[in-house]
Amino acid sequence: MIDLHCHSNFSDGLLTPQALLDKARQQGITMLALTDHDTVLGVTALLEANTDKAIRIIQGVELSSRWKKIDIHILGLNIDHQHPVLLELIAKQREHRLTRALQMSERMALLGVEKAYDKACVVAGHQHVARPHFAQVFVNEGKARDLAAAFKRYLQRGKPAYVPTPWISIEEAVSGIKEAGGQAVLAHPLKYDLTRTKLHELVEAFKSAGGVGLEVVSGEMTPSQTQEVAGLCRRFSLLASTGSDYHGDGLSRISLGRQRALPPDCMPVWHLWMD
Ligand code: MN
Ligand code: MN
Ligand code: MN
């Protein structure tokens, strides 16, 4: 079983890298990529935890990028997570994220939640805070029943606490991943709610930037959605990836490694890593 997309508590996942690894063992996963949002700190911890090397760890990251005012997620797989070019890119993202978090905190003050940034840091246990942490703050302050309600009421695009982030471009994300020796994969291509024309445009832009694969199976995708993305792989001669996008029990309906199988006619991205 292979899972090339999941999150630890170094981004917005619930589990520590060690707990993620234990879960991967229980689930019978043989190859696991940790792809936290714009950070690789969890990868270091995961590699350290994997003492018996029973599971093949693929060093990964999920970079946020901006394309035509839409947030697009690019997976960097099989990277050298210590590569200086990648680390520089991540530092830039971190600055963007911090600016955004502080702006969101100001908005939350207007909604009656004081010092939301500090509170989100406490929730997260670190300063790499994201919307799920702010959602938890809304819940803790009694402003929302649960995380989903907090998102719906305050944190989704267009809602009062939402602030867009000036992420790096697709070109920057892909070239950083390539520099770090990895492969760039377009994460969950159907999650951006694009028209077919727009989606083709995105895939073309991604491919011409140097991207090599699409996430054909992701978390809760239906079989027909998977077939659609597999079709895009054929049309644009791209490789296929698979991942649960697991964030933790309660946050994700699909558990680690429990996403559907890749269609047999797809060429998996890990064929490039077989030696
Ligand atoms: Mn996430
Ligand atoms: Mn994503
Ligand atoms: Mn993800």
Tab-separated table of N, CA and C in Angstrom, residues 4-67:
chain	number	residue	atom	x	y	z
A	4	LEU	N	1.120	8.801	-0.836
A	4	LEU	CA	2.090	9.860	-1.133
A	4	LEU	C	1.556	11.255	-0.806
A	5	HIS	N	0.608	11.326	0.118
A	5	HIS	CA	0.082	12.640	0.489
A	5	HIS	C	-0.584	12.555	1.861
A	6	CYS	N	0.086	13.103	2.865
A	6	CYS	CA	-0.540	13.174	4.192
A	6	CYS	C	0.118	14.294	4.990
A	7	HIS	N	-0.495	14.604	6.112
A	7	HIS	CA	-0.045	15.747	6.921
A	7	HIS	C	0.204	15.356	8.373
A	8	SER	N	1.204	15.976	8.962
A	8	SER	CA	1.496	15.784	10.381
A	8	SER	C	1.159	17.076	11.122
A	9	ASN	N	1.390	17.082	12.427
A	9	ASN	CA	1.107	18.291	13.211
A	9	ASN	C	2.140	19.397	12.964
A	10	PHE	N	3.103	19.134	12.078
A	10	PHE	CA	3.998	20.231	11.683
A	10	PHE	C	3.281	21.175	10.716
A	11	SER	N	2.181	20.690	10.084
A	11	SER	CA	1.298	21.639	9.393
A	11	SER	C	-0.070	21.522	10.047
A	12	ASP	N	-1.082	21.112	9.315
A	12	ASP	CA	-2.420	21.104	9.896
A	12	ASP	C	-2.956	19.703	10.179
A	13	GLY	N	-2.052	18.719	10.257
A	13	GLY	CA	-2.470	17.368	10.638
A	13	GLY	C	-2.530	17.245	12.148
A	14	LEU	N	-3.139	16.170	12.631
A	14	LEU	CA	-3.278	15.990	14.082
A	14	LEU	C	-2.145	15.164	14.681
A	15	LEU	N	-1.581	14.244	13.885
A	15	LEU	CA	-0.613	13.304	14.438
A	15	LEU	C	0.826	13.812	14.334
A	16	THR	N	1.636	13.426	15.302
A	16	THR	CA	3.072	13.688	15.197
A	16	THR	C	3.626	12.758	14.125
A	17	PRO	N	4.795	13.056	13.567
A	17	PRO	CA	5.391	12.131	12.589
A	17	PRO	C	5.532	10.715	13.150
A	18	GLN	N	5.902	10.601	14.426
A	18	GLN	CA	6.023	9.277	15.051
A	18	GLN	C	4.678	8.544	15.056
A	19	ALA	N	3.616	9.240	15.434
A	19	ALA	CA	2.278	8.626	15.475
A	19	ALA	C	1.803	8.259	14.070
A	20	LEU	N	2.160	9.109	13.106
A	20	LEU	CA	1.821	8.852	11.703
A	20	LEU	C	2.507	7.568	11.225
A	21	LEU	N	3.748	7.437	11.633
A	21	LEU	CA	4.524	6.255	11.255
A	21	LEU	C	3.916	4.988	11.883
A	22	ASP	N	3.528	5.083	13.150
A	22	ASP	CA	2.884	3.945	13.822
A	22	ASP	C	1.606	3.557	13.091
A	23	LYS	N	0.845	4.576	12.699
A	23	LYS	CA	-0.408	4.323	11.988
A	23	LYS	C	-0.114	3.676	10.630
A	24	ALA	N	0.901	4.168	9.954
A	24	ALA	CA	1.272	3.610	8.648
A	24	ALA	C	1.632	2.131	8.786
A	25	ARG	N	2.329	1.791	9.853
A	25	ARG	CA	2.691	0.390	10.113
A	25	ARG	C	1.441	-0.452	10.290
A	26	GLN	N	0.516	0.052	11.129
A	26	GLN	CA	-0.749	-0.675	11.370
A	26	GLN	C	-1.530	-0.879	10.078
A	27	GLN	N	-1.485	0.107	9.202
A	27	GLN	CA	-2.284	0.050	7.979
A	27	GLN	C	-1.594	-0.749	6.882
A	28	GLY	N	-0.391	-1.213	7.137
A	28	GLY	CA	0.326	-2.007	6.141
A	28	GLY	C	0.872	-1.200	4.974
A	29	ILE	N	1.198	0.055	5.255
A	29	ILE	CA	1.747	0.915	4.201
A	29	ILE	C	3.228	0.593	3.982
A	30	THR	N	3.625	0.516	2.722
A	30	THR	CA	5.017	0.183	2.416
A	30	THR	C	5.818	1.414	1.993
A	31	MET	N	5.114	2.395	1.426
A	31	MET	CA	5.793	3.620	0.980
A	31	MET	C	4.939	4.806	1.391
A	32	LEU	N	5.566	5.755	2.093
A	32	LEU	CA	4.813	6.877	2.655
A	32	LEU	C	5.546	8.190	2.386
A	33	ALA	N	4.815	9.151	1.840
A	33	ALA	CA	5.375	10.498	1.701
A	33	ALA	C	4.643	11.426	2.655
A	34	LEU	N	5.395	12.138	3.468
A	34	LEU	CA	4.811	13.182	4.311
A	34	LEU	C	4.883	14.490	3.521
A	35	THR	N	3.725	15.111	3.332
A	35	THR	CA	3.657	16.308	2.484
A	35	THR	C	2.970	17.444	3.234
A	36	ASP	N	3.619	17.926	4.271
A	36	ASP	CA	3.040	19.031	5.028
A	36	ASP	C	3.010	20.299	4.175
A	37	HIS	N	2.082	21.193	4.521
A	37	HIS	CA	1.956	22.454	3.786
A	37	HIS	C	3.165	23.352	4.054
A	38	ASP	N	3.957	23.594	3.027
A	38	ASP	CA	5.025	24.582	3.073
A	38	ASP	C	5.997	24.429	4.235
A	39	THR	N	6.210	23.203	4.654
A	39	THR	CA	7.254	22.941	5.647
A	39	THR	C	7.773	21.514	5.484
A	40	VAL	N	9.047	21.330	5.817
A	40	VAL	CA	9.647	19.987	5.742
A	40	VAL	C	10.166	19.546	7.112
A	41	LEU	N	9.813	20.303	8.165
A	41	LEU	CA	10.327	19.973	9.498
A	41	LEU	C	9.848	18.590	9.954
A	42	GLY	N	8.630	18.232	9.566
A	42	GLY	CA	8.100	16.921	9.944
A	42	GLY	C	8.848	15.783	9.263
A	43	VAL	N	9.379	16.055	8.085
A	43	VAL	CA	10.115	15.016	7.343
A	43	VAL	C	11.361	14.607	8.122
A	44	THR	N	12.052	15.582	8.663
A	44	THR	CA	13.236	15.290	9.477
A	44	THR	C	12.846	14.372	10.634
A	45	ALA	N	11.755	14.725	11.317
A	45	ALA	CA	11.296	13.934	12.460
A	45	ALA	C	10.867	12.529	12.028
A	46	LEU	N	10.216	12.455	10.881
A	46	LEU	CA	9.732	11.154	10.379
A	46	LEU	C	10.909	10.238	10.033
A	47	LEU	N	11.913	10.787	9.378
A	47	LEU	CA	13.096	9.987	9.007
A	47	LEU	C	13.796	9.481	10.270
A	48	GLU	N	13.862	10.344	11.285
A	48	GLU	CA	14.490	9.942	12.549
A	48	GLU	C	13.692	8.845	13.250
A	49	ALA	N	12.365	8.942	13.155
A	49	ALA	CA	11.511	7.962	13.824
A	49	ALA	C	11.559	6.592	13.145
A	50	ASN	N	11.825	6.580	11.856
A	50	ASN	CA	11.765	5.344	11.070
A	50	ASN	C	13.057	4.531	11.218
A	51	THR	N	13.366	4.153	12.438
A	51	THR	CA	14.662	3.530	12.713
A	51	THR	C	14.858	2.189	12.008
A	52	ASP	N	13.781	1.369	11.948
A	52	ASP	CA	13.957	0.043	11.333
A	52	ASP	C	13.807	0.080	9.807
A	53	LYS	N	13.462	1.243	9.263
A	53	LYS	CA	13.308	1.436	7.821
A	53	LYS	C	12.360	0.409	7.179
A	54	ALA	N	11.384	-0.043	7.956
A	54	ALA	CA	10.414	-1.017	7.420
A	54	ALA	C	9.539	-0.362	6.350
A	55	ILE	N	9.348	0.947	6.496
A	55	ILE	CA	8.537	1.677	5.518
A	55	ILE	C	9.476	2.580	4.721
A	56	ARG	N	9.266	2.600	3.409
A	56	ARG	CA	10.085	3.514	2.617
A	56	ARG	C	9.482	4.917	2.728
A	57	ILE	N	10.276	5.828	3.277
A	57	ILE	CA	9.826	7.214	3.436
A	57	ILE	C	10.248	8.019	2.211
A	58	ILE	N	9.269	8.654	1.598
A	58	ILE	CA	9.541	9.569	0.494
A	58	ILE	C	9.472	10.982	1.061
A	59	GLN	N	10.548	11.723	0.904
A	59	GLN	CA	10.574	13.080	1.444
A	59	GLN	C	9.686	13.975	0.587
A	60	GLY	N	8.745	14.646	1.226
A	60	GLY	CA	7.795	15.432	0.441
A	60	GLY	C	7.406	16.749	1.073
A	61	VAL	N	6.639	17.499	0.300
A	61	VAL	CA	6.127	18.798	0.744
A	61	VAL	C	4.900	19.121	-0.124
A	62	GLU	N	3.973	19.890	0.407
A	62	GLU	CA	2.857	20.399	-0.401
A	62	GLU	C	2.974	21.920	-0.425
A	63	LEU	N	3.386	22.437	-1.569
A	63	LEU	CA	3.603	23.879	-1.675
A	63	LEU	C	2.323	24.576	-2.139
A	64	SER	N	2.018	25.682	-1.501
A	64	SER	CA	0.889	26.498	-1.934
A	64	SER	C	1.380	27.426	-3.027
A	65	SER	N	0.626	27.519	-4.109
A	65	SER	CA	1.009	28.456	-5.155
A	65	SER	C	-0.246	29.193	-5.612
A	66	ARG	N	-0.004	30.225	-6.390
A	66	ARG	CA	-1.123	31.066	-6.808
A	66	ARG	C	-1.105	31.123	-8.327
A	67	TRP	N	-2.233	30.807	-8.920
A	67	TRP	CA	-2.382	30.811	-10.384
A	67	TRP	C	-3.715	31.445	-10.724
